[in-house]
Coordinates of C-alpha atoms and ligand atoms in Angstrom, one line a residue:
M263 CA 102.8 119.4 118.8
D264 CA 99.7 121.6 118.5
S265 CA 96.7 121.4 120.8
K266 CA 94.6 119.4 118.4
A267 CA 97.3 116.7 118.0
I268 CA 97.8 116.7 121.8
A269 CA 94.0 116.2 122.2
E270 CA 94.2 113.2 119.9
A271 CA 97.0 111.7 121.9
L272 CA 95.0 112.2 125.2
E273 CA 91.9 110.6 123.5
E274 CA 94.1 107.6 122.6
I275 CA 95.3 107.3 126.2
A276 CA 91.7 107.3 127.4
L277 CA 90.9 104.6 124.9
L278 CA 93.9 102.4 125.9
L279 CA 93.0 102.9 129.6
E280 CA 89.5 101.9 128.9
I281 CA 90.5 98.7 127.2
K282 CA 92.8 98.0 130.2
G283 CA 89.8 98.4 132.4
E284 CA 91.3 101.4 134.3
N285 CA 89.3 103.5 136.8
P286 CA 86.5 105.3 134.8
F287 CA 87.4 108.6 136.5
K288 CA 90.9 108.4 135.2
V289 CA 89.6 107.7 131.7
R290 CA 87.2 110.6 132.0
A291 CA 90.0 112.9 133.1
Y292 CA 91.8 112.3 129.8
Q293 CA 88.7 112.7 127.8
T294 CA 87.8 115.9 129.5
A295 CA 91.3 117.3 129.0
A296 CA 91.2 116.4 125.4
R297 CA 88.0 118.2 124.9
T298 CA 89.2 121.2 126.8
L299 CA 92.3 121.4 124.6
E300 CA 90.2 121.2 121.5
N301 CA 88.2 124.2 122.5
L302 CA 91.0 126.2 124.0
E303 CA 90.5 129.9 123.3
E304 CA 94.0 130.8 124.3
D305 CA 97.2 129.8 122.7
L306 CA 98.6 126.6 124.4
G307 CA 102.2 127.8 124.1
V308 CA 101.4 131.0 126.0
L309 CA 99.5 129.1 128.7
I310 CA 102.5 126.8 129.2
D311 CA 105.0 129.6 129.2
E312 CA 103.1 131.6 131.7
G313 CA 102.6 128.5 133.9
R314 CA 98.8 128.8 133.7
L315 CA 98.0 125.5 132.1
S316 CA 97.1 123.7 135.4
A317 CA 94.7 126.5 136.3
V318 CA 92.6 125.8 133.2
K319 CA 89.3 124.1 134.2
G320 CA 89.4 120.4 133.1
I321 CA 93.2 120.0 133.3
G322 CA 94.7 118.6 136.5
S323 CA 98.3 118.7 137.6
A324 CA 99.2 115.2 136.4
L325 CA 97.8 116.0 133.0
T326 CA 99.6 119.4 132.9
Q327 CA 102.9 117.6 132.9
K328 CA 101.9 115.2 130.1
I329 CA 100.5 117.9 128.0
E330 CA 103.7 120.0 128.4
E331 CA 105.8 117.0 127.4
L332 CA 103.7 116.4 124.3
H333 CA 103.9 120.1 123.4
R334 CA 107.6 120.3 123.9
T335 CA 108.8 116.9 122.4
G336 CA 105.9 115.7 120.3
S337 CA 105.8 112.4 122.2
L338 CA 105.1 110.9 125.6
D339 CA 106.8 107.9 127.2
Y340 CA 103.6 107.1 129.1
L341 CA 101.6 106.8 125.8
D342 CA 104.4 104.7 124.1
E343 CA 104.4 102.3 127.1
L344 CA 100.7 102.0 127.0
R345 CA 100.7 101.2 123.3
A346 CA 103.5 98.7 123.7
S347 CA 101.6 96.9 126.6
M348 CA 98.6 96.2 124.4
A349 CA 98.2 93.1 122.2
P350 CA 98.2 94.4 118.7
G351 CA 95.0 92.4 117.9
L352 CA 93.1 94.3 120.5
M353 CA 94.0 97.6 118.9
Q354 CA 92.9 96.3 115.6
L355 CA 89.5 95.5 117.0
L356 CA 88.9 99.3 117.4
E357 CA 88.9 99.6 113.6
I358 CA 85.6 97.6 113.5
P359 CA 82.7 100.1 113.4
G360 CA 80.7 100.0 116.7
L361 CA 83.6 98.9 118.9
G362 CA 85.0 101.3 121.5
G363 CA 87.3 100.7 124.4
K364 CA 84.6 99.5 126.8
K365 CA 83.2 97.0 124.4
V366 CA 86.6 95.7 123.5
K367 CA 87.3 95.1 127.2
V368 CA 84.1 93.2 127.7
L369 CA 84.8 91.0 124.7
H370 CA 88.3 90.3 126.0
D371 CA 87.3 89.6 129.6
K372 CA 84.2 87.5 128.9
L373 CA 85.1 85.7 125.7
G374 CA 88.8 86.0 125.4
V375 CA 88.5 87.9 122.2
D376 CA 91.9 89.3 121.3
S377 CA 91.9 89.7 117.5
I378 CA 89.5 90.2 114.6
E379 CA 89.6 86.5 113.8
S380 CA 88.6 85.5 117.3
L381 CA 85.8 88.1 117.3
R382 CA 84.5 86.6 114.1
R383 CA 84.5 83.1 115.7
A384 CA 82.7 84.4 118.7
C385 CA 80.1 86.2 116.6
E386 CA 79.5 83.2 114.4
A387 CA 79.0 81.0 117.5
G388 CA 76.4 83.5 118.7
D389 CA 78.4 84.2 122.0
V390 CA 78.6 87.9 121.4
A391 CA 74.8 88.4 121.2
K392 CA 74.4 86.8 124.6
L393 CA 76.7 89.4 126.3
A394 CA 75.0 92.2 128.3
G395 CA 75.0 95.4 126.2
F396 CA 75.5 93.6 122.8
G397 CA 72.5 91.6 121.4
E398 CA 71.7 90.1 118.1
K399 CA 71.7 93.4 116.2
T400 CA 75.1 94.4 117.4
Q401 CA 76.5 91.0 116.7
A402 CA 75.2 91.1 113.1
K403 CA 76.7 94.6 112.7
L404 CA 80.1 93.5 113.9
L405 CA 80.1 90.6 111.5
Q406 CA 79.2 92.9 108.7
G407 CA 82.0 95.2 109.8
I408 CA 84.5 92.4 109.6
A409 CA 83.3 91.3 106.2
N410 CA 83.6 94.9 104.9
R411 CA 87.1 95.2 106.3
E412 CA 88.1 92.1 104.4
A413 CA 86.6 93.2 101.2
Y414 CA 88.2 96.6 101.4
G415 CA 91.4 95.6 103.1
K416 CA 92.9 94.4 99.8
R417 CA 92.7 97.9 98.2
H418 CA 94.3 101.2 98.9
L419 CA 93.2 104.8 98.4
W420 CA 94.7 106.2 95.2
W421 CA 96.2 109.1 97.1
D422 CA 98.1 106.8 99.5
A423 CA 99.2 104.5 96.7
F424 CA 100.5 107.4 94.6
A425 CA 102.5 108.7 97.6
V426 CA 104.2 105.3 97.8
A427 CA 104.6 104.9 94.1
E428 CA 106.1 108.3 93.3
P429 CA 109.6 107.8 94.9
I430 CA 109.8 104.3 93.4
L431 CA 109.2 105.7 89.9
E432 CA 111.7 108.5 90.5
G433 CA 114.2 105.9 91.7
L434 CA 113.7 103.8 88.6
R435 CA 114.1 106.8 86.3
G436 CA 117.3 107.6 88.1
L437 CA 119.0 104.3 87.3
P438 CA 121.6 104.5 84.6
E439 CA 120.2 101.4 82.8
V440 CA 116.6 102.7 82.6
V441 CA 115.7 104.6 79.4
R442 CA 112.1 105.2 80.3
A443 CA 109.8 104.3 83.2
E444 CA 106.2 104.9 83.9
H445 CA 103.4 103.9 86.3
A446 CA 100.9 101.6 84.8
G447 CA 97.7 99.8 86.0
S448 CA 94.9 101.4 88.0
L449 CA 97.3 104.0 89.5
R450 CA 98.0 105.4 86.1
R451 CA 94.3 105.3 85.2
R452 CA 93.7 107.2 88.4
L453 CA 91.1 104.8 89.7
E454 CA 89.8 105.8 93.2
T455 CA 91.3 102.8 94.8
V456 CA 94.3 100.7 93.8
G457 CA 94.9 97.0 94.2
D458 CA 98.6 96.9 93.5
L459 CA 101.2 99.2 92.0
D460 CA 102.5 98.4 88.5
F461 CA 105.7 99.9 87.0
I462 CA 107.1 99.5 83.5
A463 CA 110.7 100.2 82.7
A464 CA 112.6 100.2 79.5
A465 CA 116.2 98.9 79.7
E466 CA 118.5 96.8 77.6
E467 CA 119.8 95.1 80.7
A468 CA 117.1 94.1 83.2
E469 CA 119.2 92.6 86.0
P470 CA 120.5 95.7 87.8
V471 CA 117.0 97.2 87.6
M472 CA 115.4 94.1 89.2
E473 CA 118.2 94.1 91.8
W474 CA 117.5 97.7 92.8
F475 CA 113.7 97.2 92.9
T476 CA 113.9 94.1 95.1
S477 CA 116.4 95.4 97.6
R478 CA 114.9 98.8 98.5
P479 CA 114.2 99.7 102.1
G480 CA 110.7 99.2 103.3
I481 CA 110.2 95.8 101.6
L482 CA 108.5 93.1 103.7
E483 CA 108.8 90.4 101.2
V484 CA 110.0 89.7 97.6
T485 CA 107.2 87.6 96.2
A486 CA 108.7 87.1 92.8
R487 CA 112.1 87.7 91.3
G488 CA 112.5 87.1 87.6
S489 CA 114.4 88.5 84.6
T490 CA 111.4 90.4 83.2
K491 CA 109.0 90.6 86.2
S492 CA 109.5 91.1 90.0
S493 CA 106.9 91.6 92.7
I494 CA 107.4 93.0 96.2
R495 CA 105.2 93.5 99.3
L496 CA 105.8 96.8 101.0
E497 CA 105.3 98.1 104.5
G498 CA 101.7 99.2 104.8
G499 CA 100.5 96.2 102.8
L500 CA 100.8 97.5 99.2
Q501 CA 102.2 95.1 96.6
A502 CA 104.1 96.3 93.5
D503 CA 105.0 94.7 90.2
L504 CA 107.8 95.8 88.0
R505 CA 108.2 94.7 84.4
V506 CA 111.4 95.5 82.6
V507 CA 111.2 95.4 78.8
P508 CA 113.5 96.2 75.9
P509 CA 113.0 99.8 74.8
A510 CA 111.3 98.9 71.5
Q511 CA 108.6 97.0 73.4
F512 CA 108.0 99.8 75.9
P513 CA 104.9 101.5 74.4
F514 CA 103.2 98.1 73.9
A515 CA 104.0 97.0 77.5
L516 CA 103.0 100.3 78.9
H517 CA 99.7 100.3 77.1
H518 CA 99.0 96.6 78.0
F519 CA 99.7 96.9 81.7
T520 CA 97.9 100.2 82.0
G521 CA 94.7 98.4 81.2
S522 CA 92.0 98.3 82.0
K523 CA 91.2 94.8 80.9
D524 CA 88.0 95.9 79.2
H525 CA 89.8 98.6 77.3
N526 CA 92.5 96.1 76.3
V527 CA 90.0 93.6 75.0
A528 CA 88.2 96.2 72.9
L529 CA 91.5 97.5 71.5
R530 CA 92.7 94.0 70.7
Q531 CA 89.5 93.3 68.8
R532 CA 90.0 96.5 66.9
A533 CA 93.5 95.4 65.9
L534 CA 92.2 92.0 64.9
A535 CA 89.6 93.6 62.6
R536 CA 92.6 95.1 60.9
G537 CA 94.4 91.8 60.6
L538 CA 96.8 92.6 63.5
S539 CA 97.4 90.8 66.7
L540 CA 98.1 93.2 69.5
S541 CA 99.9 92.2 72.7
E542 CA 102.2 93.5 75.4
W543 CA 105.0 92.4 73.0
G544 CA 103.9 94.4 70.0
L545 CA 102.0 93.9 66.8
S546 CA 102.1 90.9 64.6
P547 CA 100.0 89.4 61.8
A548 CA 96.8 87.9 63.2
E549 CA 96.5 84.1 62.9
G550 CA 95.0 83.0 59.6
R551 CA 96.4 86.1 57.9
E552 CA 99.3 84.2 56.4
K553 CA 97.4 83.9 53.2
R554 CA 96.3 87.5 52.9
P555 CA 99.2 89.2 54.5
V556 CA 98.8 92.6 56.2
K557 CA 101.4 95.2 56.5
V558 CA 102.8 95.1 60.0
P559 CA 104.4 98.4 60.9
P560 CA 108.1 98.2 61.7
P561 CA 108.8 98.4 65.4
G562 CA 110.4 101.8 65.0
D563 CA 107.0 103.2 64.0
V564 CA 105.6 102.9 67.4
Q565 CA 107.6 104.9 69.9
T566 CA 104.7 106.1 72.1
E567 CA 101.2 105.2 73.0
E568 CA 100.1 108.0 70.6
D569 CA 101.7 106.1 67.8
L570 CA 100.0 102.9 68.7
F571 CA 96.6 104.6 68.8
R572 CA 97.2 106.4 65.5
L573 CA 98.1 103.1 63.8
L574 CA 94.8 101.8 64.8
G575 CA 93.0 104.8 63.5
L576 CA 92.4 106.5 66.9
T577 CA 93.3 109.8 68.5
H578 CA 95.2 109.5 71.8
I579 CA 93.2 108.1 74.7
P580 CA 94.4 109.5 78.0
P581 CA 94.9 106.7 80.6
E582 CA 92.1 108.0 82.8
L583 CA 89.6 107.2 80.1
R584 CA 90.7 103.6 79.4
E585 CA 87.9 101.9 81.2
G586 CA 86.1 100.3 78.3
M587 CA 83.3 102.9 78.5
G588 CA 83.0 104.1 75.0
E589 CA 86.4 105.7 74.8
I590 CA 87.5 103.8 71.7
E591 CA 84.4 104.7 69.7
A592 CA 84.8 108.4 70.7
A593 CA 88.5 108.3 69.8
E594 CA 87.6 106.9 66.4
A595 CA 85.1 109.7 65.8
N596 CA 87.7 112.2 67.0
D597 CA 85.2 113.1 69.7
L598 CA 87.1 112.7 72.9
P599 CA 86.8 115.8 75.2
E600 CA 89.7 118.0 76.0
L601 CA 90.0 117.0 79.6
L602 CA 90.3 119.3 82.6
R603 CA 93.9 120.0 83.7
A604 CA 95.1 120.8 87.2
E605 CA 96.3 124.3 86.1
D606 CA 92.7 125.1 85.0
L607 CA 91.5 125.4 88.6
R608 CA 91.6 128.8 90.3
G609 CA 90.5 127.9 93.8
A610 CA 87.9 126.0 95.8
I611 CA 85.2 126.7 98.3
H612 CA 84.7 123.7 100.6
N613 CA 87.3 124.1 103.3
H614 CA 87.3 124.1 107.1
T615 CA 89.1 126.2 109.7
T616 CA 89.6 125.9 113.5
A617 CA 86.2 127.6 113.8
S618 CA 84.7 124.2 113.4
D619 CA 86.8 121.0 113.0
G620 CA 89.7 122.2 110.9
R621 CA 93.3 122.3 112.2
N622 CA 94.4 125.6 110.8
T623 CA 93.1 129.1 111.3
L624 CA 91.6 131.3 108.6
E625 CA 94.8 133.2 108.2
E626 CA 96.8 130.0 107.9
M627 CA 94.5 128.6 105.3
A628 CA 94.7 131.8 103.3
A629 CA 98.5 131.8 103.4
A630 CA 98.4 128.2 102.1
A631 CA 96.1 129.2 99.3
D632 CA 98.4 132.1 98.5
E633 CA 101.2 129.7 98.2
L634 CA 99.3 127.5 95.8
G635 CA 98.5 130.6 93.7
W636 CA 94.7 130.3 94.1
D637 CA 92.6 133.3 93.1
Y638 CA 89.8 132.4 95.6
L639 CA 89.5 130.4 98.8
G640 CA 86.1 129.6 100.2
I641 CA 85.6 128.8 103.8
A642 CA 82.7 126.5 104.6
D643 CA 82.8 125.4 108.2
H644 CA 80.2 123.1 109.6
S645 CA 76.9 124.4 110.9
K646 CA 75.6 123.8 114.4
A647 CA 73.8 120.5 113.8
S648 CA 77.2 118.9 113.3
F649 CA 78.0 119.4 117.0
Q650 CA 80.6 116.7 117.0
A651 CA 82.5 118.8 114.5
N652 CA 82.0 121.9 116.6
G653 CA 79.6 123.4 114.0
L654 CA 78.9 127.1 114.0
D655 CA 75.6 128.6 115.2
E656 CA 74.3 131.8 113.7
K657 CA 76.2 134.1 116.0
R658 CA 79.6 132.4 115.5
L659 CA 79.0 132.1 111.7
L660 CA 78.3 135.8 111.4
R661 CA 81.3 136.6 113.4
Q662 CA 83.4 134.5 111.0
V663 CA 81.8 136.3 108.0
A664 CA 82.9 139.6 109.5
A665 CA 86.4 138.3 110.2
I666 CA 86.7 137.2 106.5
R667 CA 85.5 140.5 105.2
E668 CA 88.0 142.2 107.4
L669 CA 90.9 140.0 106.3
N670 CA 90.0 140.7 102.7
E671 CA 90.0 144.5 103.4
A672 CA 93.3 144.3 105.2
G673 CA 94.9 143.0 102.0
T674 CA 97.4 140.7 103.7
H675 CA 96.6 137.9 101.3
R676 CA 96.6 137.8 97.5
V677 CA 93.8 135.2 97.6
R678 CA 90.2 136.5 97.8
I679 CA 88.5 134.7 100.7
L680 CA 84.9 133.9 100.3
A681 CA 82.5 133.4 103.2
G682 CA 80.4 130.3 103.0
V683 CA 79.1 127.5 105.2
E684 CA 78.7 123.8 104.9
C685 CA 75.2 123.8 106.1
D686 CA 73.7 120.5 107.4
L687 CA 70.7 119.2 105.6
L688 CA 68.5 117.9 108.4
S689 CA 66.5 114.6 108.2
D690 CA 63.3 116.4 107.6
G691 CA 64.7 118.2 104.5
S692 CA 65.1 121.5 106.2
L693 CA 68.3 123.5 106.5
D694 CA 70.2 123.9 109.7
L695 CA 70.4 127.7 109.4
S696 CA 67.9 130.4 108.7
D697 CA 67.5 132.1 105.3
E698 CA 68.4 135.3 107.0
V699 CA 71.8 134.1 108.0
L700 CA 72.4 132.2 104.7
G701 CA 71.7 135.5 102.9
E702 CA 74.7 137.0 104.5
L703 CA 77.1 134.5 102.9
D704 CA 78.8 134.4 99.5
Y705 CA 77.5 130.8 99.0
V706 CA 76.1 127.8 100.7
V707 CA 77.3 124.2 100.5
L708 CA 74.6 121.8 101.6
S709 CA 75.7 118.5 103.0
I710 CA 74.3 115.5 104.9
H711 CA 76.2 114.4 108.0
S712 CA 73.4 112.5 109.9
G713 CA 70.4 110.3 109.4
F714 CA 72.2 108.1 106.9
S715 CA 69.9 105.1 107.3
M716 CA 66.9 106.4 105.4
D717 CA 65.5 104.3 102.5
E718 CA 66.1 105.6 99.0
A719 CA 62.8 107.3 98.5
A720 CA 63.0 109.2 101.8
M721 CA 66.6 110.2 101.3
T722 CA 66.0 111.4 97.8
R723 CA 63.0 113.5 98.9
R724 CA 65.1 115.0 101.7
V725 CA 67.9 116.0 99.2
L726 CA 65.4 117.3 96.6
Q727 CA 63.7 119.4 99.3
G728 CA 67.1 120.8 100.4
L729 CA 67.9 121.8 96.9
E730 CA 64.7 123.9 96.7
N731 CA 66.4 126.6 98.9
P732 CA 67.7 129.3 96.5
H733 CA 70.6 130.0 98.8
V734 CA 72.1 126.6 98.1
S735 CA 74.9 126.8 95.5
L736 CA 76.5 123.4 95.8
L737 CA 75.5 120.0 97.1
G738 CA 78.4 118.7 99.1
H739 CA 79.8 115.1 98.9
P740 CA 76.4 114.1 97.3
T741 CA 76.4 110.4 98.2
G742 CA 78.3 110.4 101.5
R743 CA 80.5 107.4 100.8
L744 CA 83.8 106.9 102.6
L745 CA 86.0 104.8 100.3
L746 CA 87.0 101.4 101.8
Q747 CA 85.0 102.3 104.9
R748 CA 81.4 103.2 104.4
E749 CA 79.0 102.7 101.5
S750 CA 77.0 105.7 100.1
Y751 CA 73.6 106.3 101.7
R752 CA 70.7 105.1 99.5
L753 CA 70.0 107.8 97.0
D754 CA 68.4 108.1 93.6
V755 CA 71.4 109.8 92.0
P756 CA 69.8 110.3 88.5
A757 CA 66.9 112.1 90.2
V758 CA 69.3 114.3 92.1
I759 CA 71.2 115.1 88.9
E760 CA 67.9 116.0 87.2
A761 CA 66.9 118.3 90.1
A762 CA 70.4 119.9 90.2
A763 CA 70.1 120.7 86.5
E764 CA 66.7 122.1 86.8
R765 CA 67.5 124.3 89.8
G766 CA 71.0 125.3 88.7
V767 CA 72.7 123.8 91.8
A768 CA 76.2 122.6 91.2
L769 CA 77.3 119.2 92.4
E770 CA 80.5 118.8 94.4
L771 CA 83.3 116.5 93.3
N772 CA 84.7 116.2 96.8
A773 CA 88.4 115.7 96.2
N774 CA 89.2 114.4 99.7
P775 CA 90.9 111.1 98.9
R776 CA 88.6 109.2 101.2
R777 CA 85.5 110.6 99.5
L778 CA 86.0 111.3 95.8
D779 CA 82.2 111.9 95.8
L780 CA 80.2 112.3 93.4
D781 CA 81.7 109.1 91.9
W782 CA 83.4 109.6 88.5
R783 CA 81.0 107.2 86.8
W784 CA 78.2 109.7 87.2
W785 CA 79.8 112.8 85.8
R786 CA 79.2 112.2 82.1
T787 CA 75.5 112.0 82.7
A788 CA 75.6 115.0 85.0
A789 CA 77.6 117.1 82.4
S790 CA 75.3 116.0 79.6
K791 CA 72.4 117.4 81.6
G792 CA 74.2 120.7 82.0
V793 CA 75.0 120.2 85.7
K794 CA 78.2 122.1 86.7
C795 CA 80.8 120.4 88.8
C796 CA 82.7 122.2 91.6
I797 CA 85.9 120.4 92.7
C798 CA 86.7 121.0 96.4
P799 CA 89.4 119.5 98.6
D800 CA 87.2 119.6 101.8
A801 CA 90.5 120.5 103.5
H802 CA 90.6 120.3 107.3
H803 CA 94.2 121.5 107.4
A804 CA 96.4 123.7 105.2
A805 CA 98.1 120.8 103.5
G806 CA 94.7 119.4 102.6
L807 CA 94.2 122.0 100.0
A808 CA 96.5 119.9 97.8
Y809 CA 93.8 117.2 97.6
L810 CA 92.4 119.2 94.8
E811 CA 94.7 117.2 92.6
A812 CA 92.9 114.0 93.5
G813 CA 89.7 115.6 92.3
V814 CA 91.3 116.5 89.0
G815 CA 92.0 112.9 88.3
M816 CA 88.4 112.0 89.1
A817 CA 87.0 114.8 86.9
R818 CA 89.2 113.5 84.0
K819 CA 87.9 110.0 84.6
G820 CA 84.4 111.5 84.3
W821 CA 85.2 113.0 80.9
L822 CA 84.9 116.6 82.2
R823 CA 86.3 119.6 80.4
A824 CA 87.3 122.8 82.0
A825 CA 84.0 124.3 80.9
D826 CA 82.1 121.7 83.0
V827 CA 83.9 122.7 86.2
L828 CA 82.8 125.9 88.0
N829 CA 86.0 126.6 89.8
T830 CA 87.9 127.1 86.5
R831 CA 86.1 130.4 86.2
P832 CA 87.5 133.8 87.1
L833 CA 86.2 135.1 90.4
P834 CA 83.4 137.5 89.2
E835 CA 81.9 134.8 86.9
F836 CA 82.4 132.2 89.6
L837 CA 80.5 134.2 92.2
E838 CA 77.8 135.0 89.7
H839 CA 77.2 131.3 89.2
L840 CA 77.1 130.6 92.9
Q841 CA 74.6 133.4 93.5
A842 CA 72.5 133.2 90.4
R843 CA 69.7 131.3 92.0
R844 CA 69.4 133.6 95.0
K845 CA 69.3 136.6 92.6
R846 CA 66.6 135.0 90.5
A847 CA 64.5 134.0 93.4
R848 CA 61.7 136.3 94.5
W849 CA 61.5 136.5 98.3
Ligands
DGT9 P1 94.2 96.9 90.4 O1 95.7 96.5 90.6 O2 93.3 95.8 90.9 O3 93.8 98.1 91.0 O4 93.9 97.0 88.9 P2 94.9 97.0 87.6 O5 94.1 97.5 86.5 O6 96.1 97.7 88.0 O7 95.2 95.5 87.4 P3 96.5 94.6 87.5 O8 97.5 95.1 88.4 O9 96.0 93.2 87.8 O10 97.0 94.5 86.0 C1 97.5 95.7 85.4 C2 97.0 95.8 84.0 O11 97.5 94.7 83.2 C3 95.5 95.6 83.8 O12 94.8 96.8 84.0 C4 95.3 95.1 82.4 C5 96.6 94.2 82.2 N1 96.2 92.8 82.5 C6 96.5 92.1 83.6 N2 96.0 90.9 83.5 C7 95.4 90.8 82.3 C8 94.6 89.8 81.7 O13 94.4 88.7 82.1 N3 94.0 90.2 80.5 C9 94.2 91.4 79.9 N4 93.6 91.7 78.8 N5 94.9 92.4 80.5 C10 95.5 92.1 81.7
CA10 CA1 97.6 97.2 89.6
CA11 CA1 99.7 94.2 89.1
ZN12 ZN1 81.0 117.5 105.0

């Protein structure tokens, strides 16, 4: 286990001790040790090997043992026992924003709160507001947090759902009875969140397929078991539907269960206008057409969704576009864009390292980018105002720039590393770093990490003012949402798109699966105004570079072509785009 992961384990111990009402000094000792580990300059393994860990300031002898055990084995009996001794409901309370260990303990001691449900009752009765240190405002915020959790709890991040769905699809495809199988539903449309998984399989004989699907490991409950449809509930809360159809019906079923509902309704109307009734079963003459018969194509004519669209006079509509947002009209006019593909991307520039809150070093990130075949990797660690993320001040940032230049010179990596920053946009609209320092960088990502509660007008002014600075190449995660967790801050997005177009600032499509920000629904407008998109994984560890793929799905949903996306450009052209404003500006 590395020092960051060990720090997290120590933080968890501190939290658990806090809930248990342990001695505050003991709690503090764990917190201090966690922070010490996070900021460790030396390699933890070396410290342990040389027996010098207990001499590090902030780490006592009792903790030395625990840290060594975590480092060696990746687990700790003490932590496991602590976890086991805690009512599960109490731990869940920590997921409500605004509740930490201390508050949970007070709620438990004074009101007997031991679950989210009992907290809700206590809030609704007004008991929480009466507690010292809580008050009406806190109580209202807790109730809101509970309501959000319920609204969000039913859906899952696309990325997480995909990870669960992939092996199931592979398994289905591996069954001897299965001729074809696909994802359907919102997962296939690559919606940012997914309610449940849908699978369609083609097989002459459904029974063995259903048997396999409903008896896999990791199933909590089989909620339906039929000859054409079965449903299961999986560990982690996801539900999954499987429909098994005869092979001739497959393209119709796949199309129908891919949705969306709005798209299906529009397509069915189009079929009706041609005298055809379209369903998951196939095409048949529309009612009332018996007198004036239409020619129904023989089933063999429709092998694929392409065939189905063609029969209805349309070019193929990729699943991502099937949201009932004008895709049928565009397909009719042969006017659908050629969508961005994953292989069009050549790199990305919003990524973090251990210099701020990332888990991997510059070298490790570069090695990972090499493995992915990227042409360029931009490092944009946090700036100093993000102190909770260990943001860089001018001195540390310039040191990092030098290290990056050196690493490029050394030629150890194929990927070209670009030196940037994710500079905080402060509440007054100014930037967290001086122009002088920003001028040393290859590019600047401007992001908001604080002061979320402004009203729309003030927030929009703040962003527009930030965009004035000619060093700014990219506006990071423009609306600040965290999917299933936190709403966007209030912002006049059309005004920001307008300003970005005028100033030649690109907007980020942050591909971190929790963000996917700017939302896909805005990108057609943005692209039509000439705003360029830059897709970035916002990776905080080497494996996070792979998030880029989630961004590709969102860009496709936003009707974006490769030409709309900056990081499809070869390095020289890409850099020129990022720096064009700075070059134009007169200082
Ligand atoms: P989700 O699961 O909430 O993320 O969204 P979907 O789109 O996956 O919805 P789901 O799983 O309820 O159904 C899958 C698809 O099946 C849906 O996108 C369209 C089709 N479908 C389901 N129910 C209906 C319906 O009542 N009418 C129509 N036209 N289509 C339906
Ligand atoms: Ca679904
Ligand atoms: Ca479903
Ligand atoms: Zn950020």
